mmCIF file of C-alpha atoms and ligand atoms in Angstrom:
data_model
loop_
_atom_site.group_PDB
_atom_site.id
_atom_site.type_symbol
_atom_site.label_atom_id
_atom_site.label_comp_id
_atom_site.label_asym_id
_atom_site.label_seq_id
_atom_site.Cartn_x
_atom_site.Cartn_y
_atom_site.Cartn_z
ATOM 1 C CA MET E 107 0.007 0.204 0.250
ATOM 2 C CA THR E 108 1.013 3.343 -0.686
ATOM 3 C CA LEU E 109 0.508 6.670 1.206
ATOM 4 C CA ASN E 110 -1.255 7.233 -2.774
ATOM 5 C CA SER E 111 -3.352 4.507 -2.019
ATOM 6 C CA VAL E 112 -7.432 4.904 -2.421
ATOM 7 C CA GLU E 113 -10.322 2.412 -1.915
ATOM 8 C CA LEU E 114 -12.764 2.801 -4.969
ATOM 9 C CA TYR E 115 -16.387 2.308 -4.561
ATOM 10 C CA HIS E 116 -17.943 0.005 -7.155
ATOM 11 C CA GLU E 117 -21.098 -1.982 -8.008
ATOM 12 C CA GLU E 118 -21.396 -4.986 -9.162
ATOM 13 C CA PHE E 119 -24.006 -7.102 -11.319
ATOM 14 C CA GLY E 120 -24.034 -10.766 -12.570
ATOM 15 C CA GLN E 121 -21.766 -13.882 -12.400
ATOM 16 C CA GLY E 122 -18.756 -15.685 -13.732
ATOM 17 C CA THR E 123 -16.095 -14.312 -15.643
ATOM 18 C CA PRO E 124 -14.663 -10.571 -14.012
ATOM 19 C CA VAL E 125 -15.005 -7.785 -16.217
ATOM 20 C CA ILE E 126 -14.365 -4.814 -14.944
ATOM 21 C CA PHE E 127 -15.083 -1.375 -16.855
ATOM 22 C CA LEU E 128 -13.289 1.993 -16.085
ATOM 23 C CA HIS E 129 -15.019 4.943 -16.857
ATOM 24 C CA GLY E 130 -14.017 8.173 -19.099
ATOM 25 C CA PHE E 131 -13.224 11.841 -17.379
ATOM 26 C CA PRO E 132 -15.066 13.305 -15.814
ATOM 27 C CA PHE E 133 -17.843 10.879 -16.082
ATOM 28 C CA ASP E 134 -18.290 7.519 -13.328
ATOM 29 C CA HIS E 135 -19.231 4.343 -12.956
ATOM 30 C CA THR E 136 -23.296 5.181 -14.411
ATOM 31 C CA LEU E 137 -21.241 5.813 -17.720
ATOM 32 C CA TRP E 138 -21.530 2.203 -18.179
ATOM 33 C CA GLN E 139 -25.299 1.331 -16.766
ATOM 34 C CA PRO E 140 -26.533 1.400 -20.314
ATOM 35 C CA LEU E 141 -24.649 -2.567 -20.672
ATOM 36 C CA VAL E 142 -25.458 -3.822 -17.521
ATOM 37 C CA PRO E 143 -28.786 -5.099 -18.524
ATOM 38 C CA LEU E 144 -27.356 -6.220 -21.825
ATOM 39 C CA LEU E 145 -24.231 -8.445 -20.684
ATOM 40 C CA GLN E 146 -25.578 -8.779 -16.675
ATOM 41 C CA LYS E 147 -25.699 -12.588 -17.744
ATOM 42 C CA GLU E 148 -22.694 -13.302 -19.324
ATOM 43 C CA ALA E 149 -20.301 -12.201 -16.656
ATOM 44 C CA ARG E 150 -19.861 -10.231 -13.383
ATOM 45 C CA LEU E 151 -19.541 -6.742 -13.918
ATOM 46 C CA LEU E 152 -18.000 -4.639 -12.021
ATOM 47 C CA LEU E 153 -18.306 -1.045 -11.959
ATOM 48 C CA PRO E 154 -15.688 0.994 -9.876
ATOM 49 C CA ASP E 155 -15.871 5.344 -9.510
ATOM 50 C CA LEU E 156 -12.170 6.087 -10.368
ATOM 51 C CA ARG E 157 -10.392 8.134 -8.021
ATOM 52 C CA GLY E 158 -11.924 11.233 -7.207
ATOM 53 C CA ALA E 159 -15.594 10.475 -9.302
ATOM 54 C CA GLY E 160 -18.712 9.562 -7.625
ATOM 55 C CA GLN E 161 -19.151 7.918 -4.436
ATOM 56 C CA SER E 162 -14.894 6.626 -4.390
ATOM 57 C CA PRO E 163 -12.618 9.493 -2.128
ATOM 58 C CA VAL E 164 -11.009 12.332 -4.000
ATOM 59 C CA PRO E 165 -7.790 13.018 -2.384
ATOM 60 C CA GLU E 166 -5.495 16.230 -3.695
ATOM 61 C CA GLY E 167 -2.475 15.890 -6.256
ATOM 62 C CA VAL E 168 -1.813 14.234 -9.761
ATOM 63 C CA TYR E 169 -3.957 11.310 -10.511
ATOM 64 C CA SER E 170 -1.028 9.528 -12.242
ATOM 65 C CA MET E 171 -2.601 6.498 -14.611
ATOM 66 C CA ARG E 172 -0.148 4.570 -12.601
ATOM 67 C CA ASP E 173 -1.676 5.516 -9.646
ATOM 68 C CA MET E 174 -5.386 4.542 -11.128
ATOM 69 C CA ALA E 175 -3.778 1.683 -12.866
ATOM 70 C CA GLU E 176 -3.168 0.334 -8.620
ATOM 71 C CA ASP E 177 -6.364 1.563 -6.597
ATOM 72 C CA VAL E 178 -7.522 -0.644 -9.518
ATOM 73 C CA VAL E 179 -5.760 -3.745 -8.827
ATOM 74 C CA ARG E 180 -6.444 -3.240 -4.691
ATOM 75 C CA LEU E 181 -9.974 -3.683 -5.565
ATOM 76 C CA MET E 182 -8.909 -6.833 -7.373
ATOM 77 C CA ASP E 183 -7.361 -7.774 -4.538
ATOM 78 C CA ARG E 184 -9.567 -6.534 -2.170
ATOM 79 C CA LEU E 185 -12.268 -9.147 -3.415
ATOM 80 C CA GLY E 186 -9.852 -11.923 -3.903
ATOM 81 C CA ILE E 187 -9.660 -11.065 -8.087
ATOM 82 C CA GLU E 188 -6.952 -12.828 -8.993
ATOM 83 C CA LYS E 189 -7.384 -12.018 -12.973
ATOM 84 C CA ALA E 190 -10.011 -9.885 -15.008
ATOM 85 C CA VAL E 191 -11.033 -8.203 -18.323
ATOM 86 C CA LEU E 192 -10.959 -4.947 -18.643
ATOM 87 C CA VAL E 193 -13.621 -2.520 -20.270
ATOM 88 C CA GLY E 194 -10.794 1.255 -21.039
ATOM 89 C CA HIS E 195 -12.941 3.819 -21.995
ATOM 90 C CA SER E 196 -10.994 7.316 -23.209
ATOM 91 C CA MET E 197 -9.000 7.851 -19.605
ATOM 92 C CA GLY E 198 -10.334 4.395 -18.113
ATOM 93 C CA GLY E 199 -8.257 3.237 -21.591
ATOM 94 C CA TYR E 200 -5.235 5.014 -20.676
ATOM 95 C CA ILE E 201 -5.701 3.387 -17.758
ATOM 96 C CA SER E 202 -5.742 -0.112 -18.749
ATOM 97 C CA LEU E 203 -3.102 0.208 -20.763
ATOM 98 C CA ALA E 204 -1.013 1.783 -17.714
ATOM 99 C CA PHE E 205 -2.587 -1.523 -15.952
ATOM 100 C CA ALA E 206 -1.684 -4.263 -18.280
ATOM 101 C CA HIS E 207 1.862 -2.712 -18.561
ATOM 102 C CA ALA E 208 2.666 -2.754 -15.081
ATOM 103 C CA TYR E 209 0.298 -6.011 -14.409
ATOM 104 C CA LEU E 210 -0.262 -8.009 -17.060
ATOM 105 C CA SER E 211 -0.477 -11.460 -15.285
ATOM 106 C CA ARG E 212 -3.977 -9.784 -13.618
ATOM 107 C CA LEU E 213 -5.405 -9.205 -17.136
ATOM 108 C CA SER E 214 -7.137 -11.527 -18.649
ATOM 109 C CA GLY E 215 -9.097 -10.227 -21.716
ATOM 110 C CA LEU E 216 -8.740 -5.913 -22.887
ATOM 111 C CA ALA E 217 -11.170 -3.596 -23.761
ATOM 112 C CA LEU E 218 -10.034 -0.476 -25.484
ATOM 113 C CA VAL E 219 -12.803 1.607 -26.556
ATOM 114 C CA SER E 220 -12.928 5.677 -27.529
ATOM 115 C CA THR E 221 -9.442 5.930 -26.339
ATOM 116 C CA GLN E 222 -5.830 5.997 -27.919
ATOM 117 C CA SER E 223 -2.806 4.781 -26.534
ATOM 118 C CA ALA E 224 -0.380 8.394 -27.278
ATOM 119 C CA ALA E 225 0.688 10.134 -25.166
ATOM 120 C CA ASP E 226 -0.208 13.979 -25.683
ATOM 121 C CA LEU E 227 1.406 16.265 -28.112
ATOM 122 C CA SER E 228 2.694 19.507 -25.991
ATOM 123 C CA GLU E 229 -0.297 21.939 -27.286
ATOM 124 C CA LYS E 230 -2.357 19.030 -26.035
ATOM 125 C CA ARG E 231 -0.394 19.357 -22.584
ATOM 126 C CA GLN E 232 -0.412 23.269 -22.367
ATOM 127 C CA SER E 233 -4.174 22.664 -23.051
ATOM 128 C CA ARG E 234 -4.986 21.013 -20.067
ATOM 129 C CA LEU E 235 -3.140 22.841 -17.871
ATOM 130 C CA LYS E 236 -4.599 25.470 -18.875
ATOM 131 C CA SER E 237 -8.104 24.322 -18.140
ATOM 132 C CA ALA E 238 -6.937 23.264 -14.796
ATOM 133 C CA ALA E 239 -6.036 26.991 -13.818
ATOM 134 C CA SER E 240 -9.131 27.603 -14.574
ATOM 135 C CA VAL E 241 -11.644 24.637 -13.822
ATOM 136 C CA LYS E 242 -9.000 25.148 -9.745
ATOM 137 C CA ARG E 243 -10.331 29.193 -10.346
ATOM 138 C CA TYR E 244 -13.187 28.926 -11.935
ATOM 139 C CA GLY E 245 -15.543 25.817 -11.099
ATOM 140 C CA ILE E 246 -15.849 22.521 -13.845
ATOM 141 C CA LYS E 247 -18.914 24.420 -16.293
ATOM 142 C CA LYS E 248 -16.610 26.246 -18.834
ATOM 143 C CA LEU E 249 -15.317 22.617 -18.791
ATOM 144 C CA VAL E 250 -18.052 20.443 -19.605
ATOM 145 C CA GLU E 251 -19.569 22.382 -21.486
ATOM 146 C CA GLY E 252 -17.012 22.701 -23.646
ATOM 147 C CA MET E 253 -16.721 18.867 -24.230
ATOM 148 C CA LEU E 254 -20.287 18.385 -24.364
ATOM 149 C CA LEU E 255 -19.842 20.000 -27.736
ATOM 150 C CA LYS E 256 -17.809 17.193 -29.008
ATOM 151 C CA LEU E 257 -18.891 14.462 -27.113
ATOM 152 C CA THR E 258 -21.726 13.377 -29.025
ATOM 153 C CA THR E 259 -24.200 14.284 -31.760
ATOM 154 C CA ARG E 260 -27.639 12.359 -30.384
ATOM 155 C CA GLU E 261 -29.352 15.008 -28.330
ATOM 156 C CA ALA E 262 -31.259 12.734 -25.665
ATOM 157 C CA VAL E 263 -27.576 11.436 -23.912
ATOM 158 C CA ILE E 264 -26.524 15.425 -23.376
ATOM 159 C CA PRO E 265 -28.592 15.678 -20.525
ATOM 160 C CA GLY E 266 -27.698 12.613 -19.084
ATOM 161 C CA LEU E 267 -24.011 13.272 -19.871
ATOM 162 C CA ARG E 268 -24.203 16.753 -18.397
ATOM 163 C CA THR E 269 -25.801 15.632 -14.647
ATOM 164 C CA MET E 270 -23.053 13.043 -14.491
ATOM 165 C CA MET E 271 -20.234 15.442 -15.853
ATOM 166 C CA MET E 272 -21.063 18.309 -12.967
ATOM 167 C CA ARG E 273 -21.017 15.980 -10.078
ATOM 168 C CA SER E 274 -17.303 16.564 -10.650
ATOM 169 C CA ALA E 275 -15.175 17.485 -7.835
ATOM 170 C CA PRO E 276 -13.167 19.869 -9.204
ATOM 171 C CA VAL E 277 -10.358 18.982 -7.042
ATOM 172 C CA ALA E 278 -10.655 15.208 -8.840
ATOM 173 C CA VAL E 279 -11.454 17.453 -12.627
ATOM 174 C CA VAL E 280 -6.972 19.615 -11.675
ATOM 175 C CA GLY E 281 -6.425 16.089 -10.404
ATOM 176 C CA ALA E 282 -6.816 14.450 -13.888
ATOM 177 C CA LEU E 283 -6.571 16.683 -16.026
ATOM 178 C CA LYS E 284 -2.342 17.105 -14.429
ATOM 179 C CA GLY E 285 -2.166 12.941 -14.805
ATOM 180 C CA MET E 286 -3.471 12.930 -18.628
ATOM 181 C CA ALA E 287 -1.332 15.450 -19.337
ATOM 182 C CA GLU E 288 2.093 13.364 -18.348
ATOM 183 C CA ARG E 289 1.312 9.882 -19.042
ATOM 184 C CA ALA E 290 3.673 8.192 -20.765
ATOM 185 C CA ASP E 291 3.403 7.002 -25.144
ATOM 186 C CA MET E 292 1.993 3.280 -24.562
ATOM 187 C CA THR E 293 2.237 2.681 -27.883
ATOM 188 C CA ASP E 294 5.468 1.106 -28.021
ATOM 189 C CA ALA E 295 4.339 -0.936 -25.123
ATOM 190 C CA LEU E 296 1.303 -2.343 -27.552
ATOM 191 C CA ALA E 297 2.995 -5.340 -29.107
ATOM 192 C CA GLN E 298 3.800 -6.797 -25.028
ATOM 193 C CA ILE E 299 -0.071 -7.267 -24.242
ATOM 194 C CA ALA E 300 -0.356 -10.538 -25.374
ATOM 195 C CA VAL E 301 -4.192 -10.972 -23.967
ATOM 196 C CA PRO E 302 -7.724 -10.723 -26.049
ATOM 197 C CA SER E 303 -8.622 -7.628 -26.849
ATOM 198 C CA VAL E 304 -10.865 -6.212 -29.010
ATOM 199 C CA VAL E 305 -10.446 -1.883 -29.302
ATOM 200 C CA ILE E 306 -13.703 -0.284 -30.142
ATOM 201 C CA ALA E 307 -14.802 3.373 -31.893
ATOM 202 C CA GLY E 308 -17.081 5.817 -32.815
ATOM 203 C CA THR E 309 -16.341 6.964 -37.010
ATOM 204 C CA ASP E 310 -17.458 10.789 -35.526
ATOM 205 C CA ASP E 311 -15.801 10.576 -32.644
ATOM 206 C CA GLN E 312 -14.406 14.520 -31.896
ATOM 207 C CA ILE E 313 -12.212 13.749 -29.313
ATOM 208 C CA ILE E 314 -10.502 10.956 -29.697
ATOM 209 C CA PRO E 315 -9.687 10.233 -33.962
ATOM 210 C CA LEU E 316 -10.526 6.466 -35.507
ATOM 211 C CA GLU E 317 -7.163 6.465 -36.025
ATOM 212 C CA GLN E 318 -6.036 6.045 -33.361
ATOM 213 C CA ALA E 319 -8.227 3.000 -32.046
ATOM 214 C CA ARG E 320 -6.597 1.241 -35.848
ATOM 215 C CA THR E 321 -3.201 1.660 -34.846
ATOM 216 C CA MET E 322 -3.708 -0.217 -31.683
ATOM 217 C CA ALA E 323 -5.657 -2.434 -33.581
ATOM 218 C CA GLN E 324 -3.202 -3.744 -35.702
ATOM 219 C CA LEU E 325 -0.382 -3.092 -32.833
ATOM 220 C CA LEU E 326 -1.735 -5.342 -30.005
ATOM 221 C CA PRO E 327 -1.257 -9.328 -31.026
ATOM 222 C CA MET E 328 -5.173 -10.401 -30.187
ATOM 223 C CA SER E 329 -6.749 -7.606 -31.331
ATOM 224 C CA TRP E 330 -9.669 -7.223 -33.514
ATOM 225 C CA GLY E 331 -10.837 -3.824 -33.908
ATOM 226 C CA VAL E 332 -14.639 -2.686 -33.878
ATOM 227 C CA GLU E 333 -16.145 0.932 -35.996
ATOM 228 C CA ILE E 334 -19.433 1.893 -34.869
ATOM 229 C CA ALA E 335 -20.681 3.905 -37.846
ATOM 230 C CA GLY E 336 -22.067 6.869 -36.708
ATOM 231 C CA THR E 337 -21.092 7.171 -32.866
ATOM 232 C CA GLY E 338 -19.178 9.573 -30.933
ATOM 233 C CA HIS E 339 -16.649 9.682 -28.137
ATOM 234 C CA VAL E 340 -19.784 7.882 -25.928
ATOM 235 C CA PRO E 341 -20.873 4.884 -28.491
ATOM 236 C CA MET E 342 -21.906 2.950 -24.603
ATOM 237 C CA LEU E 343 -24.677 5.503 -24.142
ATOM 238 C CA GLU E 344 -25.019 6.421 -28.104
ATOM 239 C CA GLU E 345 -24.956 2.644 -28.763
ATOM 240 C CA PRO E 346 -25.372 0.663 -26.127
ATOM 241 C CA GLN E 347 -26.709 -3.198 -28.138
ATOM 242 C CA GLN E 348 -23.533 -2.632 -30.655
ATOM 243 C CA VAL E 349 -21.301 -2.056 -27.989
ATOM 244 C CA ALA E 350 -22.705 -5.247 -26.237
ATOM 245 C CA GLU E 351 -22.063 -7.418 -29.122
ATOM 246 C CA ALA E 352 -18.417 -5.934 -29.585
ATOM 247 C CA LEU E 353 -17.632 -6.943 -26.054
ATOM 248 C CA ARG E 354 -19.161 -10.028 -26.210
ATOM 249 C CA PRO E 355 -16.809 -11.883 -28.636
ATOM 250 C CA LEU E 356 -14.256 -11.074 -25.540
ATOM 251 C CA LEU E 357 -15.821 -11.688 -22.446
ATOM 252 C CA GLN E 358 -16.571 -15.749 -24.569
ATOM 253 C CA ARG E 359 -12.749 -15.895 -24.858
ATOM 254 C CA ALA E 360 -11.602 -14.781 -21.885
ATOM 255 C CA ALA E 361 -14.093 -17.188 -20.078
ATOM 256 C CA GLN E 362 -12.880 -20.060 -22.068
ATOM 257 C CA ASN E 363 -9.359 -19.588 -20.117
ATOM 258 C CA HIS E 364 -10.998 -18.687 -16.646
ATOM 259 C CA LYS E 365 -12.593 -22.093 -17.563
ATOM 260 C CA ALA E 366 -9.589 -23.332 -19.169
ATOM 261 C CA GLU E 367 -7.087 -22.684 -16.181
ATOM 262 C CA LYS E 368 -8.772 -23.842 -13.983
ATOM 263 C CA ALA E 369 -9.053 -27.033 -14.769
ATOM 264 C CA ASP E 370 -5.154 -27.289 -15.350
HETATM 265 C C1 MLT F 253 -12.423 11.274 -21.643
HETATM 266 O O1 MLT F 253 -13.533 11.126 -22.118
HETATM 267 O O2 MLT F 253 -11.659 10.201 -20.463
HETATM 268 C C2 MLT F 253 -11.317 11.862 -21.984
HETATM 269 O O3 MLT F 253 -12.227 12.795 -23.229
HETATM 270 C C3 MLT F 253 -9.895 11.835 -22.345
HETATM 271 C C4 MLT F 253 -9.094 12.869 -23.141
HETATM 272 O O4 MLT F 253 -9.389 14.289 -23.072
HETATM 273 O O5 MLT F 253 -7.378 12.344 -23.703
#
């Protein structure tokens, strides 16, 4: 346990192969709720709130992707879970890659949703630090409204997203912005992540270009890509059925591997 350790709040549904869903920024575990009725008969779904989000503790400081990955390992330890599938959305994908790099033996499958392995270019890093300063001074409304313009074109999901995002504590938003700004480029590490992996992306994502998903699907050794037409950065809200469909083969493969390992 480090000084930096945080005990994550989580919700759980179903039984079987553990699948941990890591939400993006600045969301909370409820981002994944539309998938629960679609997948809970097929696996044990664990939906944590990452540090700073929802009902989890809100520490001060920089939220590094590595520290957030360690929060997930501690959650697994606490629940007696040796191996899990990780499903990471956007910042949750950055955390999943940090987890895969440090704890590959605890990973039975990986789904990367609307995310990238690349680090920030210097201009993006600067703009995150500027946003962090503005959030500290004026609060999160400007950041939330700016992001909402790019997250999706589906009007129906915007009010729920706004409510979820506006619940975020400014100190957590600052911590995550700084953590994302300093994250490492994981592209070269992808070749080592030899677990069944699916890369899911919306064709109209305005936050992370589709090209990033294609690169990851090429470089991950046991992966396939699924592009969801006409969706933006939050396909689990925009087209939950299609995201569930894209996850199913991964969950089935992970379940088979779990069974085979138990039989050994
Ligand atoms: C997210 O959805 O987690 C963020 O948009 C990711 C990012 O800002 O890089």
